């Protein structure tokens, strides 16, 4: 995910936290650094159907680019698609 970020001088590993209820998904993208400024979660919503997971929503640039959170953190639209290949294995697009 951090490979296609525009205008980021640096990026770091991100954690995708997914909660599932039936076919419906709620997720948040968080920095793996536990000391990062993450007062609020940036929500993604989606669906899991026919071995395809689709998430979309908005995530703050400070999370995506691993920078200190400014007072007016601009939100970027994010779309994540994953395909279940084998039981327990997914590929990410």
Short mmCIF file of C-alpha atoms in Angstrom, two decimals:
data_model
loop_
_atom_site.label_atom_id
_atom_site.label_comp_id
_atom_site.label_asym_id
_atom_site.label_seq_id
_atom_site.Cartn_x
_atom_site.Cartn_y
_atom_site.Cartn_z
CA UNK A 1 0.00 0.00 0.00
CA UNK A 2 2.78 2.46 0.81
CA UNK A 3 4.32 1.96 -2.64
CA UNK A 4 1.93 4.30 -4.48
CA UNK A 5 1.70 7.22 -2.07
CA UNK A 6 1.91 10.63 -3.68
CA UNK A 7 4.02 13.40 -2.13
CA UNK A 8 5.42 11.31 0.71
CA UNK A 9 9.07 11.84 1.54
CA UNK A 10 9.02 8.72 3.70
CA UNK A 11 6.57 5.98 4.51
CA UNK A 12 6.63 3.10 6.92
CA UNK A 13 4.86 -0.18 7.44
CA UNK A 14 1.14 0.23 8.06
CA UNK A 15 -1.28 -2.05 9.88
CA UNK A 16 -4.67 -2.81 8.37
CA UNK A 17 -7.11 -3.66 11.17
CA UNK A 18 -10.22 -5.41 9.78
CA UNK A 19 -13.43 -6.24 11.63
CA UNK A 20 -15.97 -8.47 9.90
CA UNK A 21 -19.70 -8.99 10.40
CA UNK A 22 -20.97 -11.47 7.82
CA UNK A 23 -19.97 -10.09 4.43
CA UNK A 24 -19.58 -6.51 5.73
CA UNK A 25 -16.20 -5.10 6.76
CA UNK A 26 -14.98 -2.13 8.77
CA UNK A 27 -11.28 -1.36 8.83
CA UNK A 28 -8.72 1.20 9.87
CA UNK A 29 -5.21 1.92 8.67
CA UNK A 30 -2.79 2.59 11.50
CA UNK A 31 0.95 3.10 11.76
CA UNK A 32 2.78 0.16 13.29
CA UNK A 33 4.62 2.60 15.55
CA UNK A 34 2.69 2.46 18.84
CA UNK A 35 3.93 5.96 19.80
CA UNK A 36 2.41 7.60 16.75
CA UNK A 37 -0.24 10.28 17.17
CA UNK A 38 -3.45 8.34 16.48
CA UNK A 39 -6.27 9.96 18.41
CA UNK A 40 -8.86 8.83 15.93
CA UNK A 41 -9.21 5.89 13.57
CA UNK A 42 -9.55 6.51 9.89
CA UNK A 43 -12.39 4.36 8.76
CA UNK A 44 -12.69 2.19 5.72
CA UNK A 45 -15.80 0.22 4.87
CA UNK A 46 -16.30 -2.63 2.48
CA UNK A 47 -17.59 -6.04 1.62
CA UNK A 48 -16.26 -9.58 1.29
CA UNK A 49 -17.97 -11.51 -1.49
CA UNK A 50 -16.95 -14.25 -3.92
CA UNK A 51 -13.43 -14.51 -2.44
CA UNK A 52 -12.92 -10.76 -3.11
CA UNK A 53 -12.36 -8.20 -0.34
CA UNK A 54 -12.98 -4.54 -1.22
CA UNK A 55 -12.40 -1.62 1.16
CA UNK A 56 -12.64 2.12 0.56
CA UNK A 57 -12.65 5.28 2.61
CA UNK A 58 -10.42 8.15 3.66
CA UNK A 59 -7.12 8.07 5.57
CA UNK A 60 -5.12 11.02 6.88
CA UNK A 61 -1.91 11.90 5.07
CA UNK A 62 -0.04 11.84 8.39
CA UNK A 63 -0.82 8.11 8.73
CA UNK A 64 0.04 7.28 5.13
CA UNK A 65 3.27 9.28 5.03
CA UNK A 66 4.49 8.64 8.58
CA UNK A 67 4.70 12.33 9.48
CA UNK A 68 3.58 14.26 12.59
CA UNK A 69 -0.11 14.98 12.49
CA UNK A 70 -0.84 18.60 11.53
CA UNK A 71 -3.84 20.44 12.94
CA UNK A 72 -5.63 20.20 9.59
CA UNK A 73 -4.63 16.71 8.41
CA UNK A 74 -5.75 16.29 4.76
CA UNK A 75 -7.61 13.07 4.02
CA UNK A 76 -6.73 10.88 1.04
CA UNK A 77 -9.17 8.51 -0.64
CA UNK A 78 -8.02 4.91 -0.29
CA UNK A 79 -9.19 1.78 -2.09
CA UNK A 80 -7.89 -1.65 -1.13
CA UNK A 81 -8.75 -4.83 -3.03
CA UNK A 82 -7.69 -8.33 -2.02
CA UNK A 83 -8.38 -11.69 -3.63
CA UNK A 84 -8.54 -14.92 -1.60
CA UNK A 85 -6.25 -17.28 -3.52
CA UNK A 86 -6.15 -20.32 -1.21
CA UNK A 87 -7.64 -20.85 2.21
CA UNK A 88 -5.81 -18.41 4.48
CA UNK A 89 -3.83 -16.66 1.68
CA UNK A 90 -4.72 -13.34 0.05
CA UNK A 91 -3.13 -11.21 -2.65
CA UNK A 92 -3.34 -7.40 -2.43
CA UNK A 93 -3.96 -5.02 -5.33
#
